[in-house]
Coordinates of C-alpha atoms and ligand atoms in Angstrom, one line a residue:
X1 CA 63.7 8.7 -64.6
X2 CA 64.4 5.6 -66.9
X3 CA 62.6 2.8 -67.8
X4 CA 61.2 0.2 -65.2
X5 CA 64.0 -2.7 -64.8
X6 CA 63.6 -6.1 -64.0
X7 CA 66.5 -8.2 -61.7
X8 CA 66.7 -12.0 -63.0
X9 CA 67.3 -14.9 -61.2
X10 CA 66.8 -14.5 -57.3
X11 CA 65.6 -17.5 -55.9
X12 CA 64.1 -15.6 -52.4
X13 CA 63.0 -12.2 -51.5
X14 CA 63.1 -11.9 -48.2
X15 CA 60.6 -9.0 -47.0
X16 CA 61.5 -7.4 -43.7
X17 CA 65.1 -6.6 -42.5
X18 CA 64.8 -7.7 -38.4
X19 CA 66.8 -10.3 -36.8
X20 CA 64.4 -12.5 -38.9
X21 CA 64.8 -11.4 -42.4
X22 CA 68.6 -10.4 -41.8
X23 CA 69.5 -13.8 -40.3
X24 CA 67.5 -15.9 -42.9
X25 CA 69.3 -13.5 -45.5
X26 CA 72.8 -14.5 -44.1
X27 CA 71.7 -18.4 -44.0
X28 CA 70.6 -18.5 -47.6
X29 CA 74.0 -16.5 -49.1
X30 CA 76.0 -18.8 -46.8
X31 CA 74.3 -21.9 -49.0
X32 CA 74.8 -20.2 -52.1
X33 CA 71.1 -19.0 -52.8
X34 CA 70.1 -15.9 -54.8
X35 CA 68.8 -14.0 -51.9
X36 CA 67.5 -10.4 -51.2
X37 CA 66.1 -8.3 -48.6
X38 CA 64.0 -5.8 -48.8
X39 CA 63.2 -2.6 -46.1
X40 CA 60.3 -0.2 -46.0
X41 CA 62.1 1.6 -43.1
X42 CA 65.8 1.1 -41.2
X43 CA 67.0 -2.4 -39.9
X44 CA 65.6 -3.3 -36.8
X45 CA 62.6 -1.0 -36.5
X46 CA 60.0 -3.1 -35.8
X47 CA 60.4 -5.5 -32.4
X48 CA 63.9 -5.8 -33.0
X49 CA 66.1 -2.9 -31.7
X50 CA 63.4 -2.6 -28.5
X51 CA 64.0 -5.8 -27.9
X52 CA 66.0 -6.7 -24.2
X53 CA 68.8 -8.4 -26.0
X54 CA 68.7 -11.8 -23.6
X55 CA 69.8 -14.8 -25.8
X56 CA 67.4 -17.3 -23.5
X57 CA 68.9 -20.8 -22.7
X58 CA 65.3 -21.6 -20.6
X59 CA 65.4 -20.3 -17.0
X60 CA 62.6 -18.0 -17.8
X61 CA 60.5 -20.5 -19.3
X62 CA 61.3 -23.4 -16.3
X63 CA 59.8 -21.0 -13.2
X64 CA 56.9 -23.2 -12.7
X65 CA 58.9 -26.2 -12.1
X66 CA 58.2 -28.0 -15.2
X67 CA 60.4 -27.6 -18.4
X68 CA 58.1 -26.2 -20.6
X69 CA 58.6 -26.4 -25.1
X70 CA 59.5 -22.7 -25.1
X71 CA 62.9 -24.1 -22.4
X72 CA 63.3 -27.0 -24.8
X73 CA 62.9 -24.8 -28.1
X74 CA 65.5 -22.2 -26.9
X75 CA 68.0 -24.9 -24.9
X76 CA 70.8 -24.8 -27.6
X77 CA 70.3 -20.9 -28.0
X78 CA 73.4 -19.9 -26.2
X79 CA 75.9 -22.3 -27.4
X80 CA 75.1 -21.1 -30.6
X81 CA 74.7 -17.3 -30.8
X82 CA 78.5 -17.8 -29.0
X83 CA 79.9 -20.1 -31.8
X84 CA 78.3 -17.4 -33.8
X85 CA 80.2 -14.1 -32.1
X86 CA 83.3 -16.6 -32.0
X87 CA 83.4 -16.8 -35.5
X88 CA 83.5 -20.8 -35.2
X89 CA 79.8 -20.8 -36.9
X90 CA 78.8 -20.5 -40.5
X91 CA 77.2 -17.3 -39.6
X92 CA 79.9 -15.1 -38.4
X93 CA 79.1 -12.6 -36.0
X94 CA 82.8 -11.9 -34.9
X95 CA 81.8 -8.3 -35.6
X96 CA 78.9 -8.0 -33.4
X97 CA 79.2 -7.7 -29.2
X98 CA 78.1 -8.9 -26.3
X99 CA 76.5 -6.6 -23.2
X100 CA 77.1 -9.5 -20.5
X101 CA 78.3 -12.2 -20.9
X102 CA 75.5 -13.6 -17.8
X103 CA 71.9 -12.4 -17.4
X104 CA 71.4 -13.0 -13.6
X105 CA 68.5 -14.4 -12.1
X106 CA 67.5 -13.0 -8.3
X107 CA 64.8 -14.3 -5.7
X108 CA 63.6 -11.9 -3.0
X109 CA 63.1 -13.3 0.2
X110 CA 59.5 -13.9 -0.7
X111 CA 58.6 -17.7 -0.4
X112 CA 56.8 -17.8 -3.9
X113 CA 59.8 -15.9 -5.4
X114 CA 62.5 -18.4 -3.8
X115 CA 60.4 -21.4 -5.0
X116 CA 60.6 -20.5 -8.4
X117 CA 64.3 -19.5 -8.5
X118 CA 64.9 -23.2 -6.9
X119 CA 62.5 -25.4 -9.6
X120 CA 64.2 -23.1 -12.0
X121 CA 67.8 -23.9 -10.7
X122 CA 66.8 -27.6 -10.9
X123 CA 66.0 -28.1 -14.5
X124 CA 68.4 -25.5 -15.6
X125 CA 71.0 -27.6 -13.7
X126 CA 74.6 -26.7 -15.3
X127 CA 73.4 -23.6 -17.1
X128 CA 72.2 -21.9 -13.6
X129 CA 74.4 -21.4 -10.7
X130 CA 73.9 -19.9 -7.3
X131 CA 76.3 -17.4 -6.7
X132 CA 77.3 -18.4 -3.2
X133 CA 80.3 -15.8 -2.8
X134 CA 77.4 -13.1 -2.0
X135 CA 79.8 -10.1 -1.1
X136 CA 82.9 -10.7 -3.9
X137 CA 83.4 -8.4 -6.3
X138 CA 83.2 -11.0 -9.4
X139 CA 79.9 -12.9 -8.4
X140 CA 77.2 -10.7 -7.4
X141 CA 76.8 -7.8 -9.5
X142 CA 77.5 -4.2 -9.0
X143 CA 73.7 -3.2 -8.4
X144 CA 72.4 -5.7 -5.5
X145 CA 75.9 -5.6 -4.2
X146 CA 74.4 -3.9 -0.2
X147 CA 74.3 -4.7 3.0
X148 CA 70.8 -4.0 2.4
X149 CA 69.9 -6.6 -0.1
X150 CA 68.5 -10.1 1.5
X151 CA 68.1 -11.9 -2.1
X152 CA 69.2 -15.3 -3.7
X153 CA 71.1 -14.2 -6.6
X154 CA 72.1 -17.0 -9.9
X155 CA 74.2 -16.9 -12.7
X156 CA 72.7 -17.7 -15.9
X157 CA 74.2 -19.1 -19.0
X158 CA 72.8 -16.7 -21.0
X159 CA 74.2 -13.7 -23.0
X160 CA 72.9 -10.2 -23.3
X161 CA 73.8 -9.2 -27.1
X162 CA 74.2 -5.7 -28.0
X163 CA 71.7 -5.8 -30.3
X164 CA 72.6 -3.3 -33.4
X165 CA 76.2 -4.5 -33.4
X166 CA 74.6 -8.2 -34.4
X167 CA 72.3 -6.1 -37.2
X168 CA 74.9 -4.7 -38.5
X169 CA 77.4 -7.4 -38.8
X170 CA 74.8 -9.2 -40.7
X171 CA 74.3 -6.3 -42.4
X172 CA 77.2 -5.0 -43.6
X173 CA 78.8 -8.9 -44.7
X174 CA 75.5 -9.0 -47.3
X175 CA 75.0 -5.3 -47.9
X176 CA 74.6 -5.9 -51.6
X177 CA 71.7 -7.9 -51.2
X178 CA 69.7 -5.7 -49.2
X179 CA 67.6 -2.4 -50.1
X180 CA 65.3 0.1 -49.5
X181 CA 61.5 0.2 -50.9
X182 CA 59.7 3.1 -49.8
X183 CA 56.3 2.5 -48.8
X184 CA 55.4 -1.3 -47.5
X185 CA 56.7 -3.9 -50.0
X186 CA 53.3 -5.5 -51.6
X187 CA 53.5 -8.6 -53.5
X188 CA 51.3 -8.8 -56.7
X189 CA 49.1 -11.3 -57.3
X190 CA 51.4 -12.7 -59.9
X191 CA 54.4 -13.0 -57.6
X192 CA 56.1 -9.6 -58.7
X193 CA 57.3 -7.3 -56.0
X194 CA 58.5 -3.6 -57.1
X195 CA 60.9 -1.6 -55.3
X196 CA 60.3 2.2 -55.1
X197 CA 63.0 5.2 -54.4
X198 CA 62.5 8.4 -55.4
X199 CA 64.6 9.7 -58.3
X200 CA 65.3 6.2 -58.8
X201 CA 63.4 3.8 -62.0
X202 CA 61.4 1.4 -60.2
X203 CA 62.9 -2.4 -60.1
X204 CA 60.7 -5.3 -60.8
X205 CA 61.6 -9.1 -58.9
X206 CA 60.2 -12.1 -59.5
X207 CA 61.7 -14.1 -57.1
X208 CA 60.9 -17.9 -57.3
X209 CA 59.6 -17.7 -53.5
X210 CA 58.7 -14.6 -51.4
X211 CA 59.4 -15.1 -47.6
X212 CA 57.6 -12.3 -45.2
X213 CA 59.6 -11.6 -41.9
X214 CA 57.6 -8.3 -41.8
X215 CA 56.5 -8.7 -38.3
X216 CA 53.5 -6.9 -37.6
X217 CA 53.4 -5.9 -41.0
X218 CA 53.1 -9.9 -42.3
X219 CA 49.6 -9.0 -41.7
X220 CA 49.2 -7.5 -45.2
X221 CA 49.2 -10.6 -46.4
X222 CA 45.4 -11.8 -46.4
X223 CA 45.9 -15.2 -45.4
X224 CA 47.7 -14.6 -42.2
X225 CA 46.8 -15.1 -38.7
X226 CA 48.6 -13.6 -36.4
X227 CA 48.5 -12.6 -32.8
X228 CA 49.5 -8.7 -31.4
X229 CA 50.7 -8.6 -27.6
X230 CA 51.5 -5.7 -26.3
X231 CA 54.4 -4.4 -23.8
X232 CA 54.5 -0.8 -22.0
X233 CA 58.4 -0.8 -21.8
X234 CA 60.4 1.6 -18.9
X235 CA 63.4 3.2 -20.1
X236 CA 65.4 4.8 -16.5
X237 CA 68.3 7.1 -16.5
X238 CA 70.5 9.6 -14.0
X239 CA 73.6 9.1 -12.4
X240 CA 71.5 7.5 -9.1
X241 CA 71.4 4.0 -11.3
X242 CA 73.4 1.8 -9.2
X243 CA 75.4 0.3 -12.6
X244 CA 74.7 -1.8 -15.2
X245 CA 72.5 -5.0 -13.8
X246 CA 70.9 -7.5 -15.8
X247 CA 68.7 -9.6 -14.1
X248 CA 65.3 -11.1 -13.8
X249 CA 63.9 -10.5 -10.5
X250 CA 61.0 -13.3 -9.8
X251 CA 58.0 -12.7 -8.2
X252 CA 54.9 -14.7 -7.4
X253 CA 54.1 -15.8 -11.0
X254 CA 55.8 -17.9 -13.9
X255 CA 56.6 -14.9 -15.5
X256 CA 59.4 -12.5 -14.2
X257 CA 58.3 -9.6 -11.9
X258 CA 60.7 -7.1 -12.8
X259 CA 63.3 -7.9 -15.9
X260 CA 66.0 -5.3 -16.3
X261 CA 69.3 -4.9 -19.4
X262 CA 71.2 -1.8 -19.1
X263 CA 72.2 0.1 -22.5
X264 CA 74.3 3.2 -23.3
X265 CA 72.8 5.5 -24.6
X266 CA 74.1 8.2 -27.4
X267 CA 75.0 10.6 -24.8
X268 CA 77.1 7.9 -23.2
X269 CA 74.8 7.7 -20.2
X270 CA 73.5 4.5 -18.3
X271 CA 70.3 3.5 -18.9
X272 CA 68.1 0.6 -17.1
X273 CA 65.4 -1.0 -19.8
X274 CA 62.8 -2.2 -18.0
X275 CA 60.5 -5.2 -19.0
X276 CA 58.7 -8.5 -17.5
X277 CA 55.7 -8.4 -15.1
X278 CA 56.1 -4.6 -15.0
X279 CA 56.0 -4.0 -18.8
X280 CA 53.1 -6.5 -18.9
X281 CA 50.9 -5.5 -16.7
X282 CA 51.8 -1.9 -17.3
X283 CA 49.5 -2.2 -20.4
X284 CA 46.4 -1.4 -18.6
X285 CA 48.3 2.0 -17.3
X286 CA 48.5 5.7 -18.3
X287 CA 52.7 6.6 -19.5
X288 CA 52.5 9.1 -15.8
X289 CA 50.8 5.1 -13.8
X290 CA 53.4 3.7 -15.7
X291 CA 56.1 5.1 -14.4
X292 CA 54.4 5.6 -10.4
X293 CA 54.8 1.9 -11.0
X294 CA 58.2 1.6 -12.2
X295 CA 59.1 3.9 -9.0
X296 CA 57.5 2.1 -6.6
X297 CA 58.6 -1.4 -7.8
X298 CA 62.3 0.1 -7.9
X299 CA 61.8 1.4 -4.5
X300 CA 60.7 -2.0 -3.1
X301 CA 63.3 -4.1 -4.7
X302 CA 66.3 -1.4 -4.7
X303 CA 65.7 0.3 -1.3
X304 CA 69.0 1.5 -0.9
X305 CA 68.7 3.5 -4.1
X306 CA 67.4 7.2 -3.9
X307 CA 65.2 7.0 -7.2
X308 CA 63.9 10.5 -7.3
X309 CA 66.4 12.3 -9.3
X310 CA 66.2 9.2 -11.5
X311 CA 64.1 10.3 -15.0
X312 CA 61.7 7.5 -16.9
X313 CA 60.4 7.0 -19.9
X314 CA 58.1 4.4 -21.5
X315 CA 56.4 3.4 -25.2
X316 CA 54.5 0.7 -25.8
X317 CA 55.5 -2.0 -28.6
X318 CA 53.2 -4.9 -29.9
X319 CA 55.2 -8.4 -30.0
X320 CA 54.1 -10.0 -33.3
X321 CA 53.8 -13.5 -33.7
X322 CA 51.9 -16.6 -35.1
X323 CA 48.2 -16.4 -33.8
X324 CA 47.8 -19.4 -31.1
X325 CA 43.7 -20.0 -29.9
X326 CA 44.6 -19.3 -26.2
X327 CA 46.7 -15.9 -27.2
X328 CA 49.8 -16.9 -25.2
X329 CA 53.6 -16.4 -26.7
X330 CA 54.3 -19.5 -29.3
X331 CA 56.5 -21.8 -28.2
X332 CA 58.9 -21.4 -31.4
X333 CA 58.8 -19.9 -34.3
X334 CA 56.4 -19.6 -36.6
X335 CA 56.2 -20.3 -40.3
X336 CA 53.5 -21.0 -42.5
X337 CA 53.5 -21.5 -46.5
X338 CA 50.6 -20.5 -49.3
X339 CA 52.1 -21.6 -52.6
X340 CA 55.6 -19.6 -53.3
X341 CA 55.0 -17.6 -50.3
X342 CA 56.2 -17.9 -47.1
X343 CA 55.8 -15.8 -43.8
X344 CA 57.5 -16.1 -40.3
X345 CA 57.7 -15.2 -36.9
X346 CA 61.1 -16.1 -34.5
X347 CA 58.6 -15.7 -31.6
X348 CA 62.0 -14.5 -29.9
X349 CA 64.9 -12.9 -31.3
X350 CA 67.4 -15.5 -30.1
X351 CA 65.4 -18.2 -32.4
X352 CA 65.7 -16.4 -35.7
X353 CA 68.4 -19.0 -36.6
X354 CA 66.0 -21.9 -36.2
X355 CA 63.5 -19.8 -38.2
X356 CA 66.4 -19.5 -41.0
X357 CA 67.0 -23.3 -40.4
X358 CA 63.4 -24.0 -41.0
X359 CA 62.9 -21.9 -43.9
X360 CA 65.9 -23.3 -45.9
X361 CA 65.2 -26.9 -45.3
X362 CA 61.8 -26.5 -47.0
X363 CA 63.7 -24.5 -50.8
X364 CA 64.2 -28.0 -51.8
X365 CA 61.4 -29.1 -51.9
X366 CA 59.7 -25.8 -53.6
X367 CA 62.0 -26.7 -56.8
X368 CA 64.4 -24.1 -55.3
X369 CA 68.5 -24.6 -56.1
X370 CA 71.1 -22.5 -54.6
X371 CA 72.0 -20.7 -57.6
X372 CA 74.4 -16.8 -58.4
X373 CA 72.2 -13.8 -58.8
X374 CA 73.3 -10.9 -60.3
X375 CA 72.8 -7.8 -58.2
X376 CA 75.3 -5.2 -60.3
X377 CA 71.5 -3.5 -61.6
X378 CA 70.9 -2.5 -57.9
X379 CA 74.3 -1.5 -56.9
X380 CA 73.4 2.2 -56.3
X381 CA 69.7 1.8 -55.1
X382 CA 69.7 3.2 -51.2
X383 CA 70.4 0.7 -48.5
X384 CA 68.5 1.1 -45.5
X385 CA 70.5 2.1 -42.2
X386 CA 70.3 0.9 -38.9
X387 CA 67.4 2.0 -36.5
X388 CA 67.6 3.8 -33.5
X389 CA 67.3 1.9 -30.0
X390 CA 64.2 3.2 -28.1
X391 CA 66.7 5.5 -25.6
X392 CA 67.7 7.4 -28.4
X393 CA 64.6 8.3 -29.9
X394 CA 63.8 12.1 -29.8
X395 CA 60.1 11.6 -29.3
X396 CA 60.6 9.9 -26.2
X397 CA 59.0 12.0 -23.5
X398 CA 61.3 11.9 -20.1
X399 CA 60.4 12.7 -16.9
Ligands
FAD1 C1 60.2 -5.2 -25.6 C2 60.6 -6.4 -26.2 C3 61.7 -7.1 -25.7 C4 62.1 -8.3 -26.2 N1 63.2 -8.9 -25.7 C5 63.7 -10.1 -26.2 C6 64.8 -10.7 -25.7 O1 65.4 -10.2 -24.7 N2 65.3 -11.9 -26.3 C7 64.6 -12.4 -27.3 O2 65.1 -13.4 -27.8 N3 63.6 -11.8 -27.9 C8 63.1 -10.7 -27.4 N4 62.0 -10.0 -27.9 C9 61.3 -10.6 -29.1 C10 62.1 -10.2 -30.4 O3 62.3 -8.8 -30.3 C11 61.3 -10.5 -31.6 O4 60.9 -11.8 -31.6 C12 62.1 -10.3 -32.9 O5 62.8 -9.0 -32.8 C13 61.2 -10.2 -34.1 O6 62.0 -10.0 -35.2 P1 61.4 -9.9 -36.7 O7 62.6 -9.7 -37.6 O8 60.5 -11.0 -36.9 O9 60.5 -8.6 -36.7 P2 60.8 -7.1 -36.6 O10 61.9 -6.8 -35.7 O11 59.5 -6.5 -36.1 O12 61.2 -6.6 -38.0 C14 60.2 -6.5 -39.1 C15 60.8 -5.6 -40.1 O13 60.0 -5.6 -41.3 C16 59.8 -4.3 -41.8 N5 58.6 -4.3 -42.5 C17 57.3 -4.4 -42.0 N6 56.4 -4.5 -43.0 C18 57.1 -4.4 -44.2 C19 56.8 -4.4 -45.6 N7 55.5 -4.5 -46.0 N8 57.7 -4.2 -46.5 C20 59.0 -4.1 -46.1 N9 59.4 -4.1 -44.8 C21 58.5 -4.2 -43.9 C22 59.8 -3.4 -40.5 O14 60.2 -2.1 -40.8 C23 60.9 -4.1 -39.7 O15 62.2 -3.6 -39.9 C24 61.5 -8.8 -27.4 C25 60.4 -8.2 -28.0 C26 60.0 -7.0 -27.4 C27 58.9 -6.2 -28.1

């Protein structure tokens, strides 16, 4: 092994490769900076690649009849992640794909649950429509499409990205600027951070400023505060699924009851992800209470469905954010400076580009000029690969 070597002139490390760190990496090359991620593991492993995928324009947020700062913050979120897949966007993500193009929105005929869905479809005017041809093939879809269902279904404007096509388009456009470290990046105290790979010399940075989009693991930086909430997902799979839905199902609360994406999985079969109420409240069950729950919450709002040859799964995942006093979900991102270093939370996927927005507007400022970097020292250090979605993981225990 040679000599340790040292890479001049990059104006931002960016530590963590998630939508965060990968978006704010795509931003900064766009605008000339010297920019480069670093990976302890594969893209996506933390929050991202488990999350539902749902670019949020608000309806979520609005089910209490008020439009709360979390609508407001994520308003603009679906005109832009389309200019984006469109290519019409300085980030182009013409190589990444859509799952839906509408996440759906359905009341049951409970009074609580068709109150919501109508304050919603209110303040969510233009972006939320009732779909009124209940019955035709185009409107209502494939899953609540029986005699049997007695719900109020809306379109949404909002998109349901396939979420490792959008890592890897960033990916692959700025693959020169982004490697592996194995073991947690650490920063030194004077600013230095060294990458590691074994059978390769170690490489020194000294980037002019640092950012963290670690996720849960910003908290190994000592001044952070953040906040750990944790979901106890549902993964459902068999040839009983009644095809791909996505949809929020509302219940009683302001949060959704039941929210469900459908994913291929490597095997090329169907599978429902299950989140909302289910995956919230799920946190105080057992895997096997789980997925009793998941089955009887599916037999209530489904009953035309046979679900026992269906199989579950479920793993918990904590959502990482910005510490708030009362312990509820920021209302946009988070990002917080001590000196030359910087650390972030999106709060959601869908806001990473405000986060990147954010980020960049305060280099300025910092002394920070877009400027070229030269990357040829790290052109054979391993690059990390893409992360497995939660279906295909080998550990997962079916039943
Ligand atoms: C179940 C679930 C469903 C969700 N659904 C949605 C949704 O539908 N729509 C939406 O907008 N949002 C959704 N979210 C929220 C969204 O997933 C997160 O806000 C977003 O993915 C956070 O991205 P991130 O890049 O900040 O962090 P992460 O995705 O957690 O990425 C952090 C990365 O940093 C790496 N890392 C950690 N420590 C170090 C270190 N010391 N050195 C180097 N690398 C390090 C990790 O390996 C990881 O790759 C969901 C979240 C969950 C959990």
């Amino acid at each position: 092994m040679s000599a340790i070597q040292r890479i001049q002139n990059v104006d931002v490390a960016i530590v963590g490769g998630g939508i965060a760190g990968l978006w704010l990496l795509a931003r900064l090359r766009e605008r000339g900076y010297g920019a480069l991620l670093v990976e302890s593991e594969r893209l996506g492993a933390g929050q991202t690649l488990c999350a539902q995928g749902i670019v949020h324009g608000g309806a979520k947020y609005s089910l209490h009849g008020q439009a709360s700062r979390s609508a407001e913050a994520v308003a603009g979120m679906p005109a832009l992640w389309r200019r984006c897949l469109r290519g019409e966007d300085a980030i182009d993500l013409r190589g990444a794909r859509l799952l839906a193009e509408h996440q759906y929105l359905w009341a049951t005929r409970a009074p609580t649950s068709r109150l919501a869905a109508f304050f919603a479809s209110k303040l969510m005017r233009g972006h939320m429509a009732k779909v009124v041809n209940a019955g035709s093939a185009d409107a209502v879809p494939a899953a609540l499409r029986h005699p049997a269902f007695q719900g109020t279904v809306y379109r949404l404007d909002e998109p349901v990205l396939e979420v490792a096509s959008v890592l890897s388009a960033l990916a692959e456009r700025y693959r020169d600027a982004i490697v592996r470290s194995q073991g947690p990046v650490v920063l030194k105290a004077d600013g230095a951070i060294t990458l590691h790979y074994s059978g390769c010399a170690p490489q020194v940075i000294r980037p002019a400023i640092t950012v963290f989009t670690a996720g849960a693991g910003n908290v190994g930086l000592p001044w952070v505060a953040q906040q750990l909430r944790p979901l106890h997902m549902v993964l459902a799979r068999g040839a009983n699924l009644p095809g791909p839905l996505y949809a929020h199902c509302l219940g009683a609360s302001d949060l959704p009851r039941l929210t469900v994406t459908s994913h291929c999985d490597l095997g090329g079969r169907l599978v429902w992800y299950l989140g909302g109420g289910l995956a919230e409240e799920g946190i105080k069950r057992d895997r096997l209470e789980q997925i009793r729950a998941a089955r009887r919450e599916l037999s209530v709002l489904l009953p035309w469905v046979d679900w026992n040859p269906v199989e579950f799964a479920t793993f918990t995942i904590q959502r990482a954010e910005a510490h708030q006093s009362d312990g509820r979900r920021p209302t946009g991102p988070g990002v917080f400076r001590d000196g030359r270093v910087i650390v972030a939370w999106p709060t959601k996927l869908v806001l990473a580009p405000l986060l990147a927005e954010q980020i960049e507007k305060m280099l300025p400022s910092l002394g920070v000029r877009p400027r070229p970097v030269d990357l040829r020292m790290l052109a054979d250090w391993p690059r990390p690969e893409i992360a497995a979605y939660p279906w295909d993981r080998e550990d997962l225990e079916w039943s």
